[in-house]
Short mmCIF file of C-alpha atoms and ligand atoms in Angstrom, two decimals:
data_model
loop_
_atom_site.label_atom_id
_atom_site.label_comp_id
_atom_site.label_asym_id
_atom_site.label_seq_id
_atom_site.Cartn_x
_atom_site.Cartn_y
_atom_site.Cartn_z
CA UNK L 703 -93.52 113.10 159.99
CA UNK L 704 -94.13 116.80 160.45
CA UNK L 705 -93.93 119.07 157.38
CA UNK L 706 -93.80 122.81 156.79
CA UNK L 707 -94.20 124.50 153.44
CA UNK L 708 -92.74 127.99 153.31
CA UNK L 709 -92.90 129.96 150.10
CA UNK L 710 -92.85 133.33 148.42
CA UNK L 711 -95.13 134.00 145.45
CA UNK L 712 -95.91 137.43 144.00
CA UNK L 713 -98.14 136.37 141.11
CA UNK L 714 -99.36 132.95 142.26
CA UNK L 715 -97.16 130.51 140.29
CA UNK L 716 -95.11 129.23 143.21
CA UNK L 717 -98.27 129.18 145.34
CA UNK L 718 -99.70 126.56 142.94
CA UNK L 719 -96.71 124.30 143.61
CA UNK L 720 -97.04 124.83 147.38
CA UNK L 721 -100.74 123.96 147.21
CA UNK L 722 -100.03 120.74 145.28
CA UNK L 723 -97.44 119.66 147.86
CA UNK L 724 -99.85 120.45 150.68
CA UNK L 725 -102.68 118.53 149.03
CA UNK L 726 -100.35 115.55 148.83
CA UNK L 727 -98.75 115.71 152.30
CA UNK L 728 -100.93 117.82 154.59
CA UNK L 729 -98.41 120.16 156.16
CA UNK L 730 -98.62 121.59 159.67
CA UNK L 731 -97.57 125.03 158.38
CA UNK L 732 -98.13 126.52 154.91
CA UNK L 733 -97.31 130.16 154.25
CA UNK L 734 -94.78 132.94 154.25
CA UNK L 735 -91.42 132.62 155.98
CA UNK L 736 -92.10 132.43 159.72
CA UNK L 737 -90.38 131.03 162.80
CA UNK L 738 -93.48 128.87 163.36
CA UNK L 739 -92.47 126.90 160.26
CA UNK L 740 -89.24 125.90 161.98
CA UNK L 741 -91.10 123.45 164.27
CA UNK L 742 -91.21 120.79 161.53
CA UNK L 743 -88.43 118.30 160.73
CA UNK L 744 -88.98 118.49 156.99
CA UNK L 745 -89.25 121.91 155.39
CA UNK L 746 -90.32 122.59 151.80
CA UNK L 747 -88.99 125.95 150.67
CA UNK L 748 -90.56 127.55 147.59
CA UNK L 749 -89.18 130.50 145.64
CA UNK L 750 -89.72 132.53 142.49
CA UNK L 751 -86.58 133.28 140.53
CA UNK L 752 -85.00 136.69 140.64
CA UNK L 753 -81.42 137.46 139.59
CA UNK L 754 -80.94 133.74 138.92
CA UNK L 755 -81.63 132.89 142.57
CA UNK L 756 -84.44 133.34 145.11
CA UNK L 757 -85.86 136.54 146.63
CA UNK L 758 -84.35 138.07 149.79
CA UNK L 759 -87.17 136.88 152.11
CA UNK L 760 -86.59 133.25 151.13
CA UNK L 761 -82.83 133.64 151.33
CA UNK L 762 -83.15 135.02 154.89
CA UNK L 763 -85.40 132.07 155.85
CA UNK L 764 -83.05 129.48 154.34
CA UNK L 765 -80.16 130.93 156.32
CA UNK L 766 -82.05 130.23 159.57
CA UNK L 767 -82.43 126.49 158.86
CA UNK L 768 -80.53 124.16 161.19
CA UNK L 769 -80.56 120.34 161.21
CA UNK L 770 -83.60 120.11 158.91
CA UNK L 771 -84.48 117.99 155.93
CA UNK L 772 -85.00 120.51 153.16
CA UNK L 773 -86.81 120.25 149.82
CA UNK L 774 -86.32 123.23 147.52
CA UNK L 775 -88.91 124.08 144.85
CA UNK L 776 -89.38 127.05 142.60
CA UNK L 777 -90.74 128.64 139.45
CA UNK L 778 -88.60 130.48 136.93
CA UNK L 779 -89.69 132.63 134.02
CA UNK L 780 -86.95 133.10 131.47
CA UNK L 781 -86.28 129.60 130.17
CA UNK L 782 -87.85 126.16 130.15
CA UNK L 783 -84.82 123.86 130.06
CA UNK L 784 -83.47 121.43 132.65
CA UNK L 785 -80.08 123.14 132.41
CA UNK L 786 -81.59 126.48 133.43
CA UNK L 787 -83.69 124.94 136.21
CA UNK L 788 -80.59 123.19 137.54
CA UNK L 789 -78.49 126.36 137.45
CA UNK L 790 -81.03 128.29 139.52
CA UNK L 791 -81.70 125.40 141.90
CA UNK L 792 -77.95 125.06 142.48
CA UNK L 793 -77.74 128.77 143.34
CA UNK L 794 -80.54 128.37 145.91
CA UNK L 795 -79.18 125.07 147.29
CA UNK L 796 -75.84 126.79 147.88
CA UNK L 797 -77.59 129.04 150.44
CA UNK L 798 -78.64 126.09 152.64
CA UNK L 799 -76.39 125.85 155.74
CA UNK L 800 -74.31 122.67 156.04
CA UNK L 801 -76.14 121.22 159.11
CA UNK L 802 -79.21 120.57 156.91
CA UNK L 803 -79.83 117.75 154.43
CA UNK L 804 -81.25 118.62 151.02
CA UNK L 805 -83.66 115.75 150.29
CA UNK L 806 -84.87 116.98 146.90
CA UNK L 807 -85.34 119.92 144.57
CA UNK L 808 -87.63 120.81 141.69
CA UNK L 809 -88.16 123.78 139.39
CA UNK L 810 -90.45 124.50 136.47
CA UNK L 811 -91.37 127.52 134.43
CA UNK L 812 -93.92 130.05 135.70
CA UNK L 813 -95.78 132.77 133.83
CA UNK L 814 -93.86 136.06 133.68
CA UNK L 815 -96.33 138.86 134.42
CA UNK L 816 -97.27 141.35 131.67
CA UNK L 817 -95.75 144.08 133.82
CA UNK L 818 -92.38 142.33 134.09
CA UNK L 819 -92.36 141.48 130.37
CA UNK L 820 -93.06 145.13 129.54
CA UNK L 821 -90.30 146.26 131.87
CA UNK L 822 -87.79 143.88 130.25
CA UNK L 823 -88.82 145.08 126.79
CA UNK L 824 -88.20 148.70 127.73
CA UNK L 825 -85.18 148.41 130.02
CA UNK L 826 -83.18 145.59 128.38
CA UNK L 827 -84.44 145.21 124.78
CA UNK L 828 -81.57 142.89 123.72
CA UNK L 829 -82.35 140.51 126.55
CA UNK L 830 -86.07 140.72 125.80
CA UNK L 831 -85.45 139.87 122.13
CA UNK L 832 -83.23 136.94 123.11
CA UNK L 833 -85.83 135.37 125.42
CA UNK L 834 -89.15 136.53 123.99
CA UNK L 835 -90.11 133.03 122.80
CA UNK L 836 -89.42 131.70 126.28
CA UNK L 837 -91.54 134.49 127.78
CA UNK L 838 -94.37 133.50 125.44
CA UNK L 839 -94.01 129.87 126.54
CA UNK L 840 -94.05 130.92 130.20
CA UNK L 841 -97.75 131.81 130.08
CA UNK L 842 -98.55 128.07 129.89
CA UNK L 843 -96.83 127.30 133.21
CA UNK L 844 -97.01 125.89 135.76
CA UNK L 845 -99.25 123.33 134.04
CA UNK L 846 -100.48 119.86 134.94
CA UNK L 847 -97.28 118.23 133.67
CA UNK L 848 -95.19 120.57 135.82
CA UNK L 849 -97.26 119.65 138.89
CA UNK L 850 -96.90 115.93 138.08
CA UNK L 851 -93.12 116.40 137.89
CA UNK L 852 -93.15 118.17 141.22
CA UNK L 853 -95.16 115.43 142.92
CA UNK L 854 -92.86 112.74 141.50
CA UNK L 855 -89.88 114.59 142.95
CA UNK L 856 -91.66 114.93 146.31
CA UNK L 857 -92.57 111.22 146.38
CA UNK L 858 -88.97 110.29 145.57
CA UNK L 859 -87.72 112.46 148.44
CA UNK L 860 -90.15 111.47 151.22
C1 FMN A 1392 -88.65 141.41 139.53
C2 FMN A 1392 -88.64 140.08 138.81
C3 FMN A 1392 -87.42 139.46 138.53
C4 FMN A 1392 -87.39 138.23 137.88
N1 FMN A 1392 -86.17 137.65 137.62
C5 FMN A 1392 -86.13 136.43 137.02
C6 FMN A 1392 -84.89 135.78 136.76
O1 FMN A 1392 -83.79 136.25 137.09
N2 FMN A 1392 -84.91 134.57 136.13
C7 FMN A 1392 -86.08 133.99 135.76
O2 FMN A 1392 -86.05 132.90 135.18
N3 FMN A 1392 -87.29 134.56 136.01
C8 FMN A 1392 -87.33 135.77 136.62
N4 FMN A 1392 -88.55 136.35 136.88
C9 FMN A 1392 -89.80 135.61 136.56
C10 FMN A 1392 -90.43 134.94 137.79
O3 FMN A 1392 -89.45 134.32 138.60
C11 FMN A 1392 -91.44 133.86 137.36
O4 FMN A 1392 -92.43 134.42 136.51
C12 FMN A 1392 -92.09 133.18 138.56
O5 FMN A 1392 -92.85 132.08 138.12
C13 FMN A 1392 -92.98 134.11 139.38
O6 FMN A 1392 -93.49 133.35 140.46
P1 FMN A 1392 -94.70 133.81 141.40
O7 FMN A 1392 -95.94 133.85 140.52
O8 FMN A 1392 -94.79 132.75 142.43
O9 FMN A 1392 -94.36 135.15 141.95
C14 FMN A 1392 -88.60 137.59 137.50
C15 FMN A 1392 -89.83 138.22 137.80
C16 FMN A 1392 -89.86 139.45 138.44
C17 FMN A 1392 -91.21 140.09 138.73
#
């Protein structure tokens, strides 16, 4: 089986997940969204959360997928609950065109950068107050347990 791993990662969290998948499977393409990645039958698509979904580059890539097996993975910063992971994963899954098959999905928390935390504190203080404990927790992720969870989900899908 031929695998591609396509991901976006600004501060390295999602890149850690992509690297773990690649160490496990050995993909023929690992990197940013690219048409070259479309040569594989199974495509792992990795995102970092923004506005409760994925970034525009990943959205544009997902919209190009046709007749692929797709595994969605991502890191999110603002909460560390299964309900939150599921909500964001569902938003990203909803972008996958109907000709594809979603074979699995996984999300975990990822460290929110100092810069983004500072920006939240200044621009939306109520929101910052409400999630500041979650932001503090985020610095410990993705950790070994998160990577184990990812690899279990990958093994269940492949
Ligand atoms: C501009 C910006 C917007 C973000 N929006 C969200 C969001 O809506 N929900 C969330 O849970 N995390 C949000 N985050 C946190 C990141 O998704 C999270 O820290 C992620 O692990 C970053 O992954 P990366 O290191 O691969 O870039 C945001 C971060 C930035 C910089």
